Short mmCIF file of C-alpha atoms in Angstrom, two decimals:
data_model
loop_
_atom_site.label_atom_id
_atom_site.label_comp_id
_atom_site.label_asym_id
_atom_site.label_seq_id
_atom_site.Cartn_x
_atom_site.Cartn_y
_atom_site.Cartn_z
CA UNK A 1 -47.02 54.32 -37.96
CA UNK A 2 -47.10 53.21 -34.72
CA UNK A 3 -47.88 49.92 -35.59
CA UNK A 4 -44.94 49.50 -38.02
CA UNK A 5 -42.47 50.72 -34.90
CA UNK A 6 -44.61 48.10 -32.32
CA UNK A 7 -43.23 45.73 -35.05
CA UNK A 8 -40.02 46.88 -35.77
CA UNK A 9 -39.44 46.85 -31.56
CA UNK A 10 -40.52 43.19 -31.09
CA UNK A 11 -38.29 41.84 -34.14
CA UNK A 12 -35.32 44.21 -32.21
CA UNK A 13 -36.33 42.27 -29.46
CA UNK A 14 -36.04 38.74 -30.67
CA UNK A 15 -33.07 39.29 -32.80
CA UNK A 16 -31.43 40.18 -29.13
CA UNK A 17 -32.64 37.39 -27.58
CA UNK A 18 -31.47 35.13 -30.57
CA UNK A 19 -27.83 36.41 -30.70
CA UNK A 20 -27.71 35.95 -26.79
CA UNK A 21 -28.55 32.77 -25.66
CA UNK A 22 -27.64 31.83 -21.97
CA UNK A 23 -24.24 30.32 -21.17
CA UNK A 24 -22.80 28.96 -18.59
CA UNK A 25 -19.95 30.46 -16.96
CA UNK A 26 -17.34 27.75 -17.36
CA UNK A 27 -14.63 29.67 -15.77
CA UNK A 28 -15.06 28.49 -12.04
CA UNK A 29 -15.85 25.17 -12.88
CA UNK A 30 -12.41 25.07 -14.93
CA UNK A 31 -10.78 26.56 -11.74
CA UNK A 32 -12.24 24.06 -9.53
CA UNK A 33 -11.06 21.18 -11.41
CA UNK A 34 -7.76 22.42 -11.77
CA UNK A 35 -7.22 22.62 -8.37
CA UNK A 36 -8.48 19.26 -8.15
CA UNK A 37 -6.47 17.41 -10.71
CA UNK A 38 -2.87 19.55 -8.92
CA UNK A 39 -4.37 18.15 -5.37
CA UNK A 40 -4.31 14.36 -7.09
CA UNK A 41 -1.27 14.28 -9.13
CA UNK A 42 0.86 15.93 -5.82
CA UNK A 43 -0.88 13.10 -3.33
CA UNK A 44 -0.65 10.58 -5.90
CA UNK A 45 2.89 8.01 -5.18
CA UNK A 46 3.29 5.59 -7.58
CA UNK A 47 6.63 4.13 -5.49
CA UNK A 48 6.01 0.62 -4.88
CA UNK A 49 6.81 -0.74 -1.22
CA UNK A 50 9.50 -2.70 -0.56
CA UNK A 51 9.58 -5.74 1.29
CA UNK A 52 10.08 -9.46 2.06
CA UNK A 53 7.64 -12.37 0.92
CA UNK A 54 6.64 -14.81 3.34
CA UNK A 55 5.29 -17.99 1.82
CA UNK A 56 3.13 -19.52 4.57
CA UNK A 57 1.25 -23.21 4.11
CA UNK A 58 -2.21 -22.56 3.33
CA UNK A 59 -3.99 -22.77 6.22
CA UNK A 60 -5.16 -25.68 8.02
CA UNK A 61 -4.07 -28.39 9.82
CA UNK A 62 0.00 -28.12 10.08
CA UNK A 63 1.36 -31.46 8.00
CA UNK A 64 2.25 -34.11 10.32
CA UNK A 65 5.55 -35.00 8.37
CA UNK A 66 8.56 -33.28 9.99
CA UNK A 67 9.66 -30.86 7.46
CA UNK A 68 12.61 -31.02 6.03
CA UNK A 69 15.53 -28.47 5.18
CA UNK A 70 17.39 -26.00 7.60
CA UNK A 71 16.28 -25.27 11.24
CA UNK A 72 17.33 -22.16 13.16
CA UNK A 73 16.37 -21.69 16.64
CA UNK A 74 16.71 -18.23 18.23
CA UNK A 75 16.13 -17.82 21.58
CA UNK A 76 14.72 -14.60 23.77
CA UNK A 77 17.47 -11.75 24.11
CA UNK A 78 19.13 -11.12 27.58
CA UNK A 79 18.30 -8.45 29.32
CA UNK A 80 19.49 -5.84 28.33
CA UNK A 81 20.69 -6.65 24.70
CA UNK A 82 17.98 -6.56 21.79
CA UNK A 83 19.73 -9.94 19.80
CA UNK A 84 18.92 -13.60 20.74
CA UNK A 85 21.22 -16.07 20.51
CA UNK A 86 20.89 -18.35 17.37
CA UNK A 87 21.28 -21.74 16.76
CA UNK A 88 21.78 -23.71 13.60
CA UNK A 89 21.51 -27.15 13.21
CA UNK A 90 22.68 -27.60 17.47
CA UNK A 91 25.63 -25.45 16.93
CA UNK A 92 25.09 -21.65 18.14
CA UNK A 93 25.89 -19.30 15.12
CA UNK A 94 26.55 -15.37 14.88
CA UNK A 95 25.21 -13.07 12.08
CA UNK A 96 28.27 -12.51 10.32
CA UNK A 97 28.78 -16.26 9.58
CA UNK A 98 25.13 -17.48 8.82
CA UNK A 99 25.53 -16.63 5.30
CA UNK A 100 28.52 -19.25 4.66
CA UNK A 101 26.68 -21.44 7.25
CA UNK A 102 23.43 -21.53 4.37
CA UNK A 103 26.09 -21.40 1.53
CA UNK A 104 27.99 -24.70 2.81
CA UNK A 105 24.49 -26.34 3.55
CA UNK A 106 23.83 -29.89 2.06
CA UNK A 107 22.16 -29.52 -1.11
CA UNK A 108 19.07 -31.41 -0.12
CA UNK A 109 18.16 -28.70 2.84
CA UNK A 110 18.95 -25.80 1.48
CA UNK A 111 15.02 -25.50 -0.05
CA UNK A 112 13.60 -24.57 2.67
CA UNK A 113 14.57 -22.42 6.12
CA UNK A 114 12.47 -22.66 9.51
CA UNK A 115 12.67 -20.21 11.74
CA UNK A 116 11.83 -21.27 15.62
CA UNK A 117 11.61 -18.48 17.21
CA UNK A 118 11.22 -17.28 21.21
CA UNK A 119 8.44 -14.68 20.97
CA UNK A 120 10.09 -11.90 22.95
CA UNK A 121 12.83 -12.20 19.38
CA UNK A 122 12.55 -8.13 17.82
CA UNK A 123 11.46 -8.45 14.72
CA UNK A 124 14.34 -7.05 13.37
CA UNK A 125 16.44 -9.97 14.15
CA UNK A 126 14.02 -12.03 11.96
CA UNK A 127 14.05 -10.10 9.06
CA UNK A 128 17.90 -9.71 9.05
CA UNK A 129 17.79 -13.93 9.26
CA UNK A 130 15.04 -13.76 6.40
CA UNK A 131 17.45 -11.07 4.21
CA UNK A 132 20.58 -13.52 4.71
CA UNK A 133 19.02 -16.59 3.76
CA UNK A 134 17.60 -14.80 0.76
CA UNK A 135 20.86 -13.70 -0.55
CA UNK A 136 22.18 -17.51 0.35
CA UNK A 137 19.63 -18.60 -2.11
CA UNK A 138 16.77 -20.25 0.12
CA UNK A 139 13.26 -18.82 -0.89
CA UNK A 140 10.80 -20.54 1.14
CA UNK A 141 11.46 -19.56 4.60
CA UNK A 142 8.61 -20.95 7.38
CA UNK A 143 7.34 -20.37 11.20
CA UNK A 144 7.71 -22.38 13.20
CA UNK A 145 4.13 -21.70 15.80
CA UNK A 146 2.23 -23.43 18.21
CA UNK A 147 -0.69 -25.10 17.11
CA UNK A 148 -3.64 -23.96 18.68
CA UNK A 149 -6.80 -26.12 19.36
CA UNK B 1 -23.88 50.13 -38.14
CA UNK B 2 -25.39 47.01 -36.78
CA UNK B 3 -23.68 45.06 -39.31
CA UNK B 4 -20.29 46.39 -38.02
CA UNK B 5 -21.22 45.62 -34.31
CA UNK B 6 -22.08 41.80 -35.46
CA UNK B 7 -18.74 41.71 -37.52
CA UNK B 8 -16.52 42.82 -34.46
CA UNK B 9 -18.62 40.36 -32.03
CA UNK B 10 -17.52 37.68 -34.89
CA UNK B 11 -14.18 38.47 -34.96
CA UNK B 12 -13.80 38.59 -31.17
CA UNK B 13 -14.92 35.41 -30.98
CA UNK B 14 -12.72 33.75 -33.51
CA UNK B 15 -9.66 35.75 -31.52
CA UNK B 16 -10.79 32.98 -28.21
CA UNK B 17 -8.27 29.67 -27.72
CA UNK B 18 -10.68 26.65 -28.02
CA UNK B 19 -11.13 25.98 -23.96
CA UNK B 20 -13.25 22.84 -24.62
CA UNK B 21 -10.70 20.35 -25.75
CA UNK B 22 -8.36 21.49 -23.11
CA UNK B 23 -11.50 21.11 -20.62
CA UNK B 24 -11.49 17.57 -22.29
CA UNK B 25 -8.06 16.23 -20.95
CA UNK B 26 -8.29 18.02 -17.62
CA UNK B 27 -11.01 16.24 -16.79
CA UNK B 28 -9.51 13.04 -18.33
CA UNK B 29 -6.23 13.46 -16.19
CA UNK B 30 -8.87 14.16 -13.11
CA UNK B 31 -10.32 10.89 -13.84
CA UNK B 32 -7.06 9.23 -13.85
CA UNK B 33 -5.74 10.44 -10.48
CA UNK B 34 -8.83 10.14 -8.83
CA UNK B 35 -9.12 6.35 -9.47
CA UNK B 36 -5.43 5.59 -9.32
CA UNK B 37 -4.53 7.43 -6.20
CA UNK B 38 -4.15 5.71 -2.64
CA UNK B 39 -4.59 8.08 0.18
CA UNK B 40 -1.64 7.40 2.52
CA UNK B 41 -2.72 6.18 5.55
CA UNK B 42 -0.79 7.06 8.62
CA UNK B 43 -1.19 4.79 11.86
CA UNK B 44 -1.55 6.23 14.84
CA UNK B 45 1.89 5.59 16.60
CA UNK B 46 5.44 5.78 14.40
CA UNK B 47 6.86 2.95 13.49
CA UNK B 48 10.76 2.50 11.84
CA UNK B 49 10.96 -0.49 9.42
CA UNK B 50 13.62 -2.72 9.53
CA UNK B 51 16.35 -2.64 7.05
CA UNK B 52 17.17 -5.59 4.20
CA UNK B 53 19.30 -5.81 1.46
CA UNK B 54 17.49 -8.39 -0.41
CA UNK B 55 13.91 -7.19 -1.05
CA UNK B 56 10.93 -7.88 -3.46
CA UNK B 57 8.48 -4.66 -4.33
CA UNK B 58 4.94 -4.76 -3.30
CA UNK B 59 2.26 -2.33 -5.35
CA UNK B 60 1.33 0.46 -2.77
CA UNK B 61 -2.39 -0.38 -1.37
CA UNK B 62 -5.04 0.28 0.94
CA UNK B 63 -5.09 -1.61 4.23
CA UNK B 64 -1.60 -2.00 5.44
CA UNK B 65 -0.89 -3.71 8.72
CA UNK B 66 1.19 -1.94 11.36
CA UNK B 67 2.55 -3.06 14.46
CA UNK B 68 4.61 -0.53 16.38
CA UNK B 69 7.43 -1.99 19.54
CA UNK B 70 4.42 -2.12 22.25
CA UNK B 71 2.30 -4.38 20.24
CA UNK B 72 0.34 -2.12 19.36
CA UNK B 73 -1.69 -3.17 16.21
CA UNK B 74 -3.66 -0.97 13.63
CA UNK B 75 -4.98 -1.57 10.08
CA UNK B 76 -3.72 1.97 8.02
CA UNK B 77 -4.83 4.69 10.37
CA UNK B 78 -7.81 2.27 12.27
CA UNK B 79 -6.40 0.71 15.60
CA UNK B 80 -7.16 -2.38 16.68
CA UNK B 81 -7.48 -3.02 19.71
CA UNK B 82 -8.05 -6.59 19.91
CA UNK B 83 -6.60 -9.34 17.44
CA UNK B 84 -10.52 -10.32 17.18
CA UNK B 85 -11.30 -7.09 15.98
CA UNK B 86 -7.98 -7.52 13.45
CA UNK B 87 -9.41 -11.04 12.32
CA UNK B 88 -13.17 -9.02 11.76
CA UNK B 89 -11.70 -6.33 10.17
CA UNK B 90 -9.31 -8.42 7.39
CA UNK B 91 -12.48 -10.76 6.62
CA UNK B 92 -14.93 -7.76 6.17
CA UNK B 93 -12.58 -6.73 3.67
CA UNK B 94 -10.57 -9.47 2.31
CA UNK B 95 -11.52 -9.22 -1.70
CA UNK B 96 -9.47 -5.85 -1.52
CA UNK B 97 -6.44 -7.43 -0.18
CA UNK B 98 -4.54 -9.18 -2.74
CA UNK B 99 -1.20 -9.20 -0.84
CA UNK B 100 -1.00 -8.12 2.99
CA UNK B 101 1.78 -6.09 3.46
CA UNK B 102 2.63 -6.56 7.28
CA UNK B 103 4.76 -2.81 8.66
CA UNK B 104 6.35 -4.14 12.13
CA UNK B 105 8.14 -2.12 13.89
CA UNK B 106 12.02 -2.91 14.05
CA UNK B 107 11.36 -3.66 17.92
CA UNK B 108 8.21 -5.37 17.15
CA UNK B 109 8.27 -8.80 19.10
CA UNK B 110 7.93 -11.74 17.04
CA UNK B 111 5.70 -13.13 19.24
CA UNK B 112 3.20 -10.50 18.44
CA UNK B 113 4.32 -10.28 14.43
CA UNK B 114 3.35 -13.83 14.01
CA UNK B 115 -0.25 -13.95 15.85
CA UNK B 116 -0.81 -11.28 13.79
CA UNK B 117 0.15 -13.45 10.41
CA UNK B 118 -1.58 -16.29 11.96
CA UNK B 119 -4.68 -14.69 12.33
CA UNK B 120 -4.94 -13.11 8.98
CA UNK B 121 -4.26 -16.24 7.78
CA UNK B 122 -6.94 -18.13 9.39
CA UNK B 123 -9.29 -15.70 8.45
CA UNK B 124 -8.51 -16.03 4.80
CA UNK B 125 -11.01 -18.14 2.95
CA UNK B 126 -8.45 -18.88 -0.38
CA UNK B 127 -7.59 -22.19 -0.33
CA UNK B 128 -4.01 -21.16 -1.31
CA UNK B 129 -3.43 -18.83 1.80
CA UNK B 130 -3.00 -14.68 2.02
CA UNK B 131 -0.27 -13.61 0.72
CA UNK B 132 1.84 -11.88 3.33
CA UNK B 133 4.93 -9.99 2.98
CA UNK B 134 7.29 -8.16 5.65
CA UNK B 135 7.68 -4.53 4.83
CA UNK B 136 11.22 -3.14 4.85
CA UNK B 137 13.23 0.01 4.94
CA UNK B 138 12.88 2.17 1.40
CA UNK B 139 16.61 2.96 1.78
CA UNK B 140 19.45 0.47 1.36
#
């Protein structure tokens, strides 16, 4: 009799054991994530950054051959005023007429623009020269530097 | 009576939504943002871009180059304090840049902008030169 209920006990016992197996509690883990994958998509920007290409000579001696195409010279602002004064080709130019200035170019220079540039110029001023001769059509736009030894 | 007990059990389970597929695309989507995001990278001083009309668009990246009015130079939130460091710093890491996106400061000097340029550029080892490009204002 008491043999028969040792039995009966230890099958109780494994039939327990078999209908609960150990889990895992998934539940936090799931949590975590979440709050992970909200934390990435909100920091994520997929905006690209605008801006303006500069196509520079690849690196090495500069060519010896004077370049040729359209020159502009700016030199350091006054005192007191952030804008140099420009000059195109000898003749000093303001912003509002640069862009017939490139328009009216000969044919022949209008491939390439040099900028010569004072090095107190703001960098502003340069990039408003680079935008105009964009829209006038000229794509490869160089510096003018120093060569260093 | 046991019978019933294991029934209900059955039943209750059946009643539960399916988490593991969901589970399945979360972590997917995780996986996706993870890899694709860029961390923003403020440098330490503010800088306002100039403004353009004409402009090209650049994929957003890690190391962007900022100058700010003073001169001050600093590769996404790392300053530099000395263009050697700047010329150390872009060859350590040059297979990640691809294009170098160049932030001056509207009031940036020129002078400064173009050491900068000329720098990276020595330190590239492509025969067909970096890629640089002058970032500009997002609005128009």
């Amino acid at each position: 009799m008491q043999q028969v209920g040792e039995a009966k006990l230890s099958l109780l016992a494994t039939k327990l054991r078999e209908r609960k197996p150990p889990t895992l509690s998934m539940a936090p883990m799931i949590d975590c994530v979440f709050l992970l994958l909200i934390f990435f998509m909100v920091s994520t920007t997929f905006s690209p950054i605008p801006g303006l290409r500069v196509q520079l000579p690849p690196p090495g001696k500069p060519s010896p051959d004077k370049p040729k195409g359209l020159t502009v010279r700016i030199a350091n602002p006054e005192p007191g005023e952030y804008r140099g004064t420009m000059v195109l080709n000898d003749v000093v130019v303001q912003v509002e007429e640069m862009f017939n200035q490139f328009i009216n170019a000969p044919e022949e220079s209008k491939n390439m623009l040099i900028i010569q540039s004072e090095r107190d110029v703001l960098h502003e001023q340069i990039v408003q020269v680079m935008d105009i001769a964009k829209q006038a059509g000229i794509d490869k736009i160089g510096f003018a530097i120093v060569a260093r030894d | 009576m046991a019978l019933n007990l294991a029934q209900r059990r059955k039943t209750n389970d059946e009643d539960d939504i399916p988490m593991a597929p969901m589970i399945d695309c979360v972590f997917l989507l995780l996986i996706f943002f993870m890899v694709s995001a860029v961390m923003k990278a403020n440098p330490p001083f503010t800088i306002t871009l100039p403004d353009s009309s004409t402009q090209h668009e650049f994929t957003r990246k890690k190391y962007n180059l900022f100058v700010n009015s003073d001169g001050r130079v600093s590769i996404d939130d790392q300053e530099m304090l000395t263009l050697e460091d700047m010329e150390l710093f872009i060859a350590a890491h040059e297979h990640q840049i691809s294009t170098l996106i160049i932030k001056a400061d509207k009031r940036a000097k020129h002078g400064v902008v173009i050491d900068v340029v000329e720098r990276a550029k020595m330190r590239s080892s492509k025969t067909e030169g970096l890629e640089i490009a002058f970032a500009v204002s997002e609005e128009d």
